[in-house]
Structure formats: structure tokens, C-alpha cells
Short mmCIF file of C-alpha atoms and ligand atoms in Angstrom, two decimals:
data_model
loop_
_atom_site.label_atom_id
_atom_site.label_comp_id
_atom_site.label_asym_id
_atom_site.label_seq_id
_atom_site.Cartn_x
_atom_site.Cartn_y
_atom_site.Cartn_z
CA MET A 860 54.74 31.79 -45.92
CA THR A 861 51.33 32.54 -47.40
CA GLY A 862 48.69 34.13 -45.19
CA ILE A 863 45.40 32.59 -44.08
CA LEU A 864 42.00 33.41 -45.54
CA TYR A 865 39.37 33.34 -42.76
CA ILE A 866 35.71 33.01 -43.74
CA VAL A 867 33.94 34.73 -40.87
CA ALA A 868 30.20 34.54 -40.11
CA THR A 869 28.66 37.77 -38.76
CA PRO A 870 25.22 38.50 -37.22
CA ILE A 871 21.98 38.30 -39.26
CA GLY A 872 20.44 41.13 -37.24
CA ASN A 873 21.33 41.18 -33.57
CA LEU A 874 24.87 42.60 -33.34
CA ALA A 875 25.55 40.50 -30.23
CA ASP A 876 25.29 37.31 -32.31
CA ILE A 877 28.98 37.06 -33.09
CA THR A 878 31.35 34.49 -31.66
CA GLY A 879 34.32 35.43 -29.47
CA ARG A 880 36.60 33.79 -32.02
CA ALA A 881 35.12 35.87 -34.85
CA VAL A 882 35.81 39.09 -32.89
CA GLU A 883 39.34 37.88 -32.16
CA VAL A 884 40.08 36.97 -35.80
CA LEU A 885 38.57 40.20 -37.17
CA GLY A 886 40.69 42.20 -34.72
CA GLU A 887 43.92 40.36 -35.57
CA VAL A 888 43.93 39.96 -39.37
CA ASP A 889 45.75 42.47 -41.60
CA LEU A 890 42.69 43.21 -43.71
CA ILE A 891 38.93 42.56 -43.77
CA ALA A 892 37.34 42.03 -47.19
CA ALA A 893 33.73 43.15 -46.71
CA GLU A 894 30.73 43.08 -49.05
CA ASP A 895 29.81 46.62 -47.97
CA THR A 896 32.39 48.40 -45.83
CA ARG A 897 29.92 51.09 -44.66
CA HIS A 898 27.41 48.47 -43.54
CA SER A 899 30.07 46.47 -41.67
CA ALA A 900 31.52 49.60 -40.01
CA ARG A 901 28.65 49.44 -37.47
CA LEU A 902 29.58 45.91 -36.45
CA MET A 903 33.27 46.81 -36.18
CA GLN A 904 32.42 49.81 -34.04
CA ALA A 905 30.15 47.72 -31.77
CA HIS A 906 33.02 45.31 -31.10
CA GLY A 907 35.93 47.80 -31.04
CA ILE A 908 37.57 46.42 -34.18
CA SER A 909 39.73 48.86 -36.16
CA THR A 910 41.21 46.54 -38.82
CA PRO A 911 41.32 48.17 -42.30
CA MET A 912 38.49 47.09 -44.61
CA LEU A 913 38.39 46.62 -48.37
CA ALA A 914 35.23 46.29 -50.51
CA TYR A 915 34.66 42.87 -52.01
CA HIS A 916 31.26 42.31 -53.59
CA ASP A 917 29.48 40.66 -56.50
CA PHE A 918 30.50 43.36 -58.97
CA ASN A 919 34.24 43.18 -58.38
CA GLU A 920 34.49 39.51 -57.41
CA ALA A 921 36.75 38.40 -60.29
CA ARG A 922 39.18 41.33 -60.06
CA GLY A 923 38.87 41.61 -56.29
CA ALA A 924 39.64 37.93 -55.74
CA ALA A 925 42.92 38.17 -57.68
CA GLY A 926 44.00 41.17 -55.57
CA ILE A 927 43.18 39.37 -52.33
CA ILE A 928 45.06 36.23 -53.43
CA ASP A 929 48.11 38.41 -54.19
CA ARG A 930 48.03 39.86 -50.69
CA LEU A 931 47.58 36.38 -49.15
CA GLN A 932 50.57 35.17 -51.13
CA GLN A 933 52.57 38.07 -49.70
CA GLY A 934 51.84 36.62 -46.26
CA ARG A 935 48.92 38.81 -45.16
CA ASN A 936 46.05 37.27 -43.18
CA ILE A 937 42.65 38.29 -44.51
CA ALA A 938 39.08 37.79 -43.24
CA LEU A 939 36.10 37.69 -45.59
CA ILE A 940 32.75 38.89 -44.25
CA THR A 941 29.44 39.74 -45.90
CA ASP A 942 26.58 42.02 -44.82
CA ALA A 943 24.93 39.26 -42.78
CA GLY A 944 25.47 35.66 -41.84
CA THR A 945 27.86 33.24 -43.45
CA PRO A 946 29.77 34.29 -46.58
CA LEU A 947 29.11 32.13 -49.69
CA VAL A 948 25.56 31.26 -48.46
CA SER A 949 23.63 33.24 -51.12
CA ASP A 950 26.48 35.73 -50.77
CA PRO A 951 29.83 36.47 -52.45
CA GLY A 952 32.95 34.45 -51.69
CA TYR A 953 32.79 31.28 -53.76
CA ARG A 954 35.24 32.50 -56.40
CA LEU A 955 37.68 33.76 -53.77
CA VAL A 956 37.63 30.52 -51.75
CA ARG A 957 38.02 28.46 -54.92
CA MET A 958 40.99 30.55 -56.09
CA ALA A 959 42.57 30.49 -52.62
CA ARG A 960 42.38 26.71 -52.44
CA GLU A 961 43.73 26.36 -55.98
CA SER A 962 46.66 28.65 -55.03
CA GLY A 963 47.50 26.58 -51.96
CA VAL A 964 46.26 29.25 -49.52
CA ARG A 965 44.82 27.88 -46.27
CA VAL A 966 41.12 28.68 -45.89
CA VAL A 967 39.79 28.64 -42.33
CA PRO A 968 36.07 28.84 -41.47
CA VAL A 969 34.97 30.84 -38.44
CA PRO A 970 31.38 29.57 -38.16
CA GLY A 971 28.42 31.46 -36.76
CA PRO A 972 24.97 32.69 -37.79
CA SER A 973 23.20 31.88 -41.03
CA ALA A 974 19.52 32.61 -41.70
CA VAL A 975 18.96 29.17 -43.24
CA ILE A 976 19.97 27.36 -40.04
CA ALA A 977 18.32 29.91 -37.72
CA ALA A 978 15.01 29.43 -39.60
CA LEU A 979 15.29 25.63 -39.63
CA SER A 980 16.08 25.57 -35.93
CA CYS A 981 12.82 27.30 -34.98
CA ALA A 982 10.47 26.05 -37.74
CA GLY A 983 9.37 22.80 -36.13
CA LEU A 984 9.55 20.93 -39.45
CA ALA A 985 11.58 17.78 -40.06
CA SER A 986 15.23 18.76 -39.72
CA ASP A 987 17.00 15.41 -40.15
CA ARG A 988 17.29 16.01 -43.90
CA PHE A 989 16.80 19.31 -45.66
CA THR A 990 17.67 21.10 -48.86
CA PHE A 991 18.65 24.76 -49.12
CA GLU A 992 17.32 26.26 -52.34
CA GLY A 993 18.49 29.85 -51.85
CA PHE A 994 16.49 32.46 -53.80
CA LEU A 995 13.91 31.25 -56.33
CA PRO A 996 14.00 32.94 -59.76
CA ALA A 997 12.34 36.39 -59.81
CA LYS A 998 10.27 35.74 -62.95
CA GLU A 999 7.10 33.71 -62.53
CA ALA A 1000 7.64 31.19 -65.36
CA ALA A 1001 11.15 30.34 -64.16
CA ARG A 1002 9.98 30.21 -60.52
CA MET A 1003 7.15 27.81 -61.38
CA ALA A 1004 9.52 25.62 -63.40
CA LYS A 1005 11.93 25.43 -60.44
CA LEU A 1006 9.10 24.68 -57.98
CA LYS A 1007 7.78 21.90 -60.26
CA LEU A 1008 11.18 20.24 -60.08
CA LEU A 1009 10.75 20.25 -56.29
CA GLU A 1010 7.15 18.98 -56.26
CA LYS A 1011 8.10 15.49 -55.07
CA GLU A 1012 11.09 16.54 -52.92
CA GLN A 1013 10.68 14.72 -49.60
CA ARG A 1014 13.25 16.68 -47.63
CA THR A 1015 12.32 19.92 -45.88
CA MET A 1016 13.03 22.77 -48.31
CA ILE A 1017 14.43 26.15 -47.29
CA PHE A 1018 14.15 29.25 -49.47
CA TYR A 1019 15.31 32.85 -49.11
CA GLU A 1020 12.76 35.33 -50.44
CA ALA A 1021 12.60 39.06 -51.04
CA PRO A 1022 9.67 40.87 -49.34
CA HIS A 1023 8.21 42.25 -52.58
CA ARG A 1024 7.93 38.74 -54.00
CA ILE A 1025 6.58 36.88 -50.96
CA LEU A 1026 2.92 36.89 -52.05
CA ALA A 1027 3.69 35.77 -55.60
CA CYS A 1028 6.03 33.10 -54.24
CA LEU A 1029 3.49 31.71 -51.75
CA GLY A 1030 0.84 31.69 -54.53
CA ASP A 1031 3.11 29.69 -56.82
CA MET A 1032 4.06 27.31 -54.01
CA LEU A 1033 0.37 26.72 -53.30
CA ALA A 1034 -0.24 25.95 -57.00
CA VAL A 1035 2.59 23.40 -57.07
CA PHE A 1036 2.70 21.89 -53.56
CA GLY A 1037 -1.04 22.09 -52.82
CA GLU A 1038 -2.86 24.18 -50.23
CA ALA A 1039 -2.39 21.71 -47.36
CA ARG A 1040 1.45 21.63 -47.47
CA GLU A 1041 2.94 22.83 -44.17
CA VAL A 1042 5.10 25.94 -44.33
CA VAL A 1043 6.86 28.31 -41.93
CA LEU A 1044 7.61 31.97 -42.62
CA ALA A 1045 10.56 33.13 -40.47
CA ARG A 1046 10.90 36.91 -40.67
CA GLU A 1047 13.36 39.40 -39.21
CA LEU A 1048 15.12 36.71 -37.17
CA THR A 1049 17.08 38.00 -34.16
CA LYS A 1050 15.68 41.54 -34.74
CA ASN A 1051 12.98 43.58 -32.98
CA PHE A 1052 10.13 42.41 -35.20
CA GLU A 1053 11.09 38.75 -35.33
CA THR A 1054 8.02 36.74 -36.39
CA VAL A 1055 7.66 33.04 -37.07
CA ILE A 1056 4.33 31.92 -38.53
CA ASN A 1057 3.46 28.35 -39.36
CA GLY A 1058 0.48 26.68 -41.00
CA SER A 1059 -0.73 25.32 -44.32
CA LEU A 1060 0.23 27.19 -47.50
CA ALA A 1061 -3.44 28.29 -47.77
CA ARG A 1062 -3.39 29.77 -44.24
CA LEU A 1063 -0.04 31.45 -44.67
CA LEU A 1064 -1.08 33.01 -47.97
CA GLU A 1065 -4.21 34.36 -46.28
CA VAL A 1066 -2.29 35.74 -43.26
CA VAL A 1067 0.40 37.39 -45.39
CA THR A 1068 -2.19 38.84 -47.80
CA ASN A 1069 -4.23 40.38 -44.98
CA ASP A 1070 -1.31 41.65 -42.87
CA THR A 1071 1.03 43.82 -44.94
CA ASP A 1072 3.58 43.84 -42.09
CA GLN A 1073 4.26 40.23 -43.00
CA GLN A 1074 5.36 41.42 -46.43
CA LYS A 1075 8.25 43.43 -44.98
CA GLY A 1076 11.80 42.73 -43.87
CA GLU A 1077 14.09 39.79 -44.39
CA MET A 1078 12.48 36.40 -44.67
CA VAL A 1079 13.04 32.68 -44.99
CA LEU A 1080 10.43 30.11 -46.05
CA VAL A 1081 10.73 26.60 -44.68
CA VAL A 1082 8.48 24.15 -46.55
CA ALA A 1083 7.69 20.59 -45.47
CA GLY A 1084 8.78 17.89 -47.91
CA ALA A 1085 6.30 15.82 -49.93
CA GLU A 1086 4.79 12.76 -48.25
CA ASP A 1087 6.40 9.47 -49.02
CA VAL A 1088 4.38 8.30 -52.05
CA LYS A 1089 4.85 4.62 -51.25
CA GLU A 1090 3.49 5.05 -47.77
CA ASP A 1091 0.68 7.17 -49.14
CA GLU A 1092 -0.24 4.50 -51.70
CA ALA A 1093 -0.31 1.77 -49.02
CA GLN A 1094 -2.61 3.88 -46.87
CA LEU A 1095 -4.96 4.62 -49.80
CA ARG A 1096 -5.17 0.92 -50.65
CA HIS A 1097 -6.01 0.12 -47.04
CA ILE A 1098 -8.79 2.76 -46.90
CA MET A 1099 -10.27 1.58 -50.21
CA ILE A 1100 -10.19 -2.10 -49.15
CA VAL A 1101 -12.12 -1.28 -45.95
CA LEU A 1102 -14.66 0.92 -47.71
CA LEU A 1103 -15.19 -1.54 -50.58
CA GLU A 1104 -16.26 -4.15 -48.05
CA GLU A 1105 -19.26 -1.95 -47.18
CA LEU A 1106 -19.93 0.27 -50.21
CA PRO A 1107 -20.19 0.20 -54.00
CA LEU A 1108 -17.08 1.38 -55.84
CA LYS A 1109 -18.35 4.84 -56.76
CA GLN A 1110 -19.39 5.67 -53.22
CA ALA A 1111 -16.20 4.17 -51.74
CA ALA A 1112 -14.07 6.33 -54.07
CA SER A 1113 -16.09 9.42 -53.21
CA LEU A 1114 -15.84 8.85 -49.44
CA ALA A 1115 -12.11 7.99 -49.63
CA SER A 1116 -11.57 11.20 -51.59
CA LYS A 1117 -13.23 13.19 -48.79
CA ILE A 1118 -11.14 11.42 -46.14
CA THR A 1119 -7.76 11.68 -47.87
CA GLY A 1120 -8.08 14.75 -50.14
CA CYS A 1121 -6.91 12.49 -52.97
CA LYS A 1122 -8.53 12.80 -56.44
CA LYS A 1123 -11.75 10.73 -56.86
CA ASN A 1124 -10.61 9.39 -60.26
CA ARG A 1125 -7.39 8.04 -58.84
CA LEU A 1126 -9.31 6.27 -56.05
CA TYR A 1127 -11.87 4.91 -58.52
CA GLU A 1128 -9.01 3.47 -60.61
CA LEU A 1129 -7.45 2.00 -57.47
CA GLY A 1130 -10.85 0.48 -56.52
CA LEU A 1131 -11.17 -1.10 -59.98
CA ASP A 1132 -7.72 -2.53 -59.54
CA LEU A 1133 -8.51 -3.90 -56.09
CA SER A 1134 -11.75 -5.51 -57.17
CA GLY A 1135 -10.02 -7.06 -60.19
CA LYS A 1136 -12.27 -5.24 -62.67
CA LYS A 1137 -9.44 -3.54 -64.44
CA ASP A 1138 -7.94 -5.14 -67.55
N1 SAM B 1230 24.74 34.88 -46.03
C1 SAM B 1230 23.46 35.06 -45.41
C2 SAM B 1230 23.17 33.88 -44.49
O1 SAM B 1230 24.11 33.18 -44.10
O2 SAM B 1230 22.02 33.67 -44.12
C3 SAM B 1230 22.35 35.26 -46.44
C4 SAM B 1230 22.56 36.43 -47.34
S1 SAM B 1230 21.27 36.66 -48.51
C5 SAM B 1230 21.95 37.89 -49.54
C6 SAM B 1230 20.07 37.56 -47.62
C7 SAM B 1230 18.81 36.77 -47.37
O3 SAM B 1230 18.97 35.97 -46.21
C8 SAM B 1230 17.59 37.64 -47.08
O4 SAM B 1230 16.95 38.09 -48.26
C9 SAM B 1230 16.71 36.68 -46.30
O5 SAM B 1230 16.06 35.80 -47.17
C10 SAM B 1230 17.77 35.92 -45.48
N2 SAM B 1230 17.99 36.59 -44.18
C11 SAM B 1230 19.09 37.27 -43.81
N3 SAM B 1230 18.93 37.74 -42.55
C12 SAM B 1230 17.71 37.35 -42.14
C13 SAM B 1230 16.95 37.52 -40.94
N4 SAM B 1230 17.44 38.22 -39.93
N5 SAM B 1230 15.73 36.97 -40.86
C14 SAM B 1230 15.23 36.27 -41.89
N6 SAM B 1230 15.88 36.08 -43.04
C15 SAM B 1230 17.11 36.61 -43.18
#
């Protein structure tokens, strides 16, 4: 009989945020594979768990996974945990789970906290459809290229970000998504200095620039998706039709631009189209 590999979610800050089942499983397995055994020792102590731990992190994932699979095949039950939240979510574990499944080992999730879901749940942005983008590239050119691919994404987008890159990241987002795009910065969730700030990208960039506390700790950015272009186009046409009934084209385009924030040239072109003056 092979053992079971449990994928156990642990708190993202508040040590009380652990499920009863997670405590039970961590106390009963033969071994806990942890990203950082010293870090996880605090959690084990808080919940009276004395199961032996073994280090399993990014640097030893290939070798470590093979060793864990061997033990599972010998019938041991093993739990995988990471420093915070759900393993595999921007954390190690993918290779191990893949190998376990390929070797016929049963993989059992023990769900619980994850910063992506905690942030989404308190952001107040559309949550019916969303995309988790993890960490953006650290270098500006690569980050901008990735953001440009997301420019027209209509689903709410969720990013993890490191504190020392938050200003650069917000600046690049503003350049790509525009200053009016709604965004939420969820910082230090479930911890003493938990802060959730919402507003336009322009406002958030200003707040974070002026308050260096907002550049500290662990953070998630939740960004509203792009407006539906078809709906947008229909609304622009409607505004231009109404204005063209009262005003010359140039003035109508200028006023519509002020109302909608849309480029004057685009509205002028649309006006030409509507009045049949375009070839
Ligand atoms: N596996 C974890 C999860 O399920 O959320 C994520 C691990 S990833 C290496 C760490 C990143 O998650 C941090 O840099 C931050 O972006 C986010 N994060 C983790 N804990 C957080 C918290 N308490 N508040 C806000 N963001 C957090």
C-alpha cells in the first residue's frame, strides 16, 4: 500500500487561520515536507504538532521530490506545506504533485488560506471571473511586455508583488491600463498592519508614493478588468449621435472626449463615420 500525499494549506499571517482538519492531518502523518522547517516550527509549536519535518524547497525540488515519492511508495503518509498559504500557488510543490500522480500515489488536498483568494474576497472588484497572474517579471521591459498582453483582459486580475517593486509596478500598470483603472492594494492580510486601499491607479500610486508604510510587507494587487469594448463602442456612438444633432463635428468630438475620456481623434473619426463623410 502506498502512502498518501496531503497538500496542506497553512496561515498567511494569523496563526489561528488553520483548519481543524489541517491540524489533524499534520499531527497524524509520518513526515511533513516543509519549505522552511525553522519557519514552520512556530506553527507546529502553536498547534502542539510534533511530527518530524524535512526541508523541501525550490532548490532541492527535483532531488527532494524523488526522495519523498520513495517514502510514499514505502507506505508513509506525508504532508506538504509551504511558508504561507496553499502550496503550489506561487510556491513549491508542482513537481512533487505531478510525480506523485504519475507514480499512482493518492494526492489529497487539505484546503485553507491563500492570499489570492483572501485579497479577492475583500477587494470589492468583480469576482465572478478572475485571473491569477502570480508575480510579474522583476525587470521593467519584461514586466511591461507581460502587462501589455493583459491590456484588454476583461477579468479581474490578481498579482503578487514584492514590496521593493510596488512603486515601479504601479507606475507600469498606470502606463498600460490607464490612470482611471480601479485597483486594490491588499497588504499584510490577517496580520496586525492589515491594510486594504482601493481607488484609481493614479490615486493608489500617489498614496503609496507618499506613505512609505504602504511599500512594506506582503502585498497583493487586485486590478479591475478592461471595459467591454463592444459596450464601450455602443455608448460612444450614442453620445456622438446626440451631440452631432446639436453641434458641429469638431465641437461634438471635443465635448465627447471630455465626457468619456476617450481620444478626440477616435471620436472625430467616429463622427465622420456617423455623418457618412468618411470614404
Ligand atoms: N502560497 C501562498 C498563497 O497561497 O497565497 C503564496 C506564496 S508567495 C511565495 C508569497 C506572496 O503571497 C507574497 O509576496 C505576497 O504577494 C502574497 N502574500 C502572502 N501572504 C500575504 C499576506 N498576509 N498579505 C498579503 N499578501 C500576502
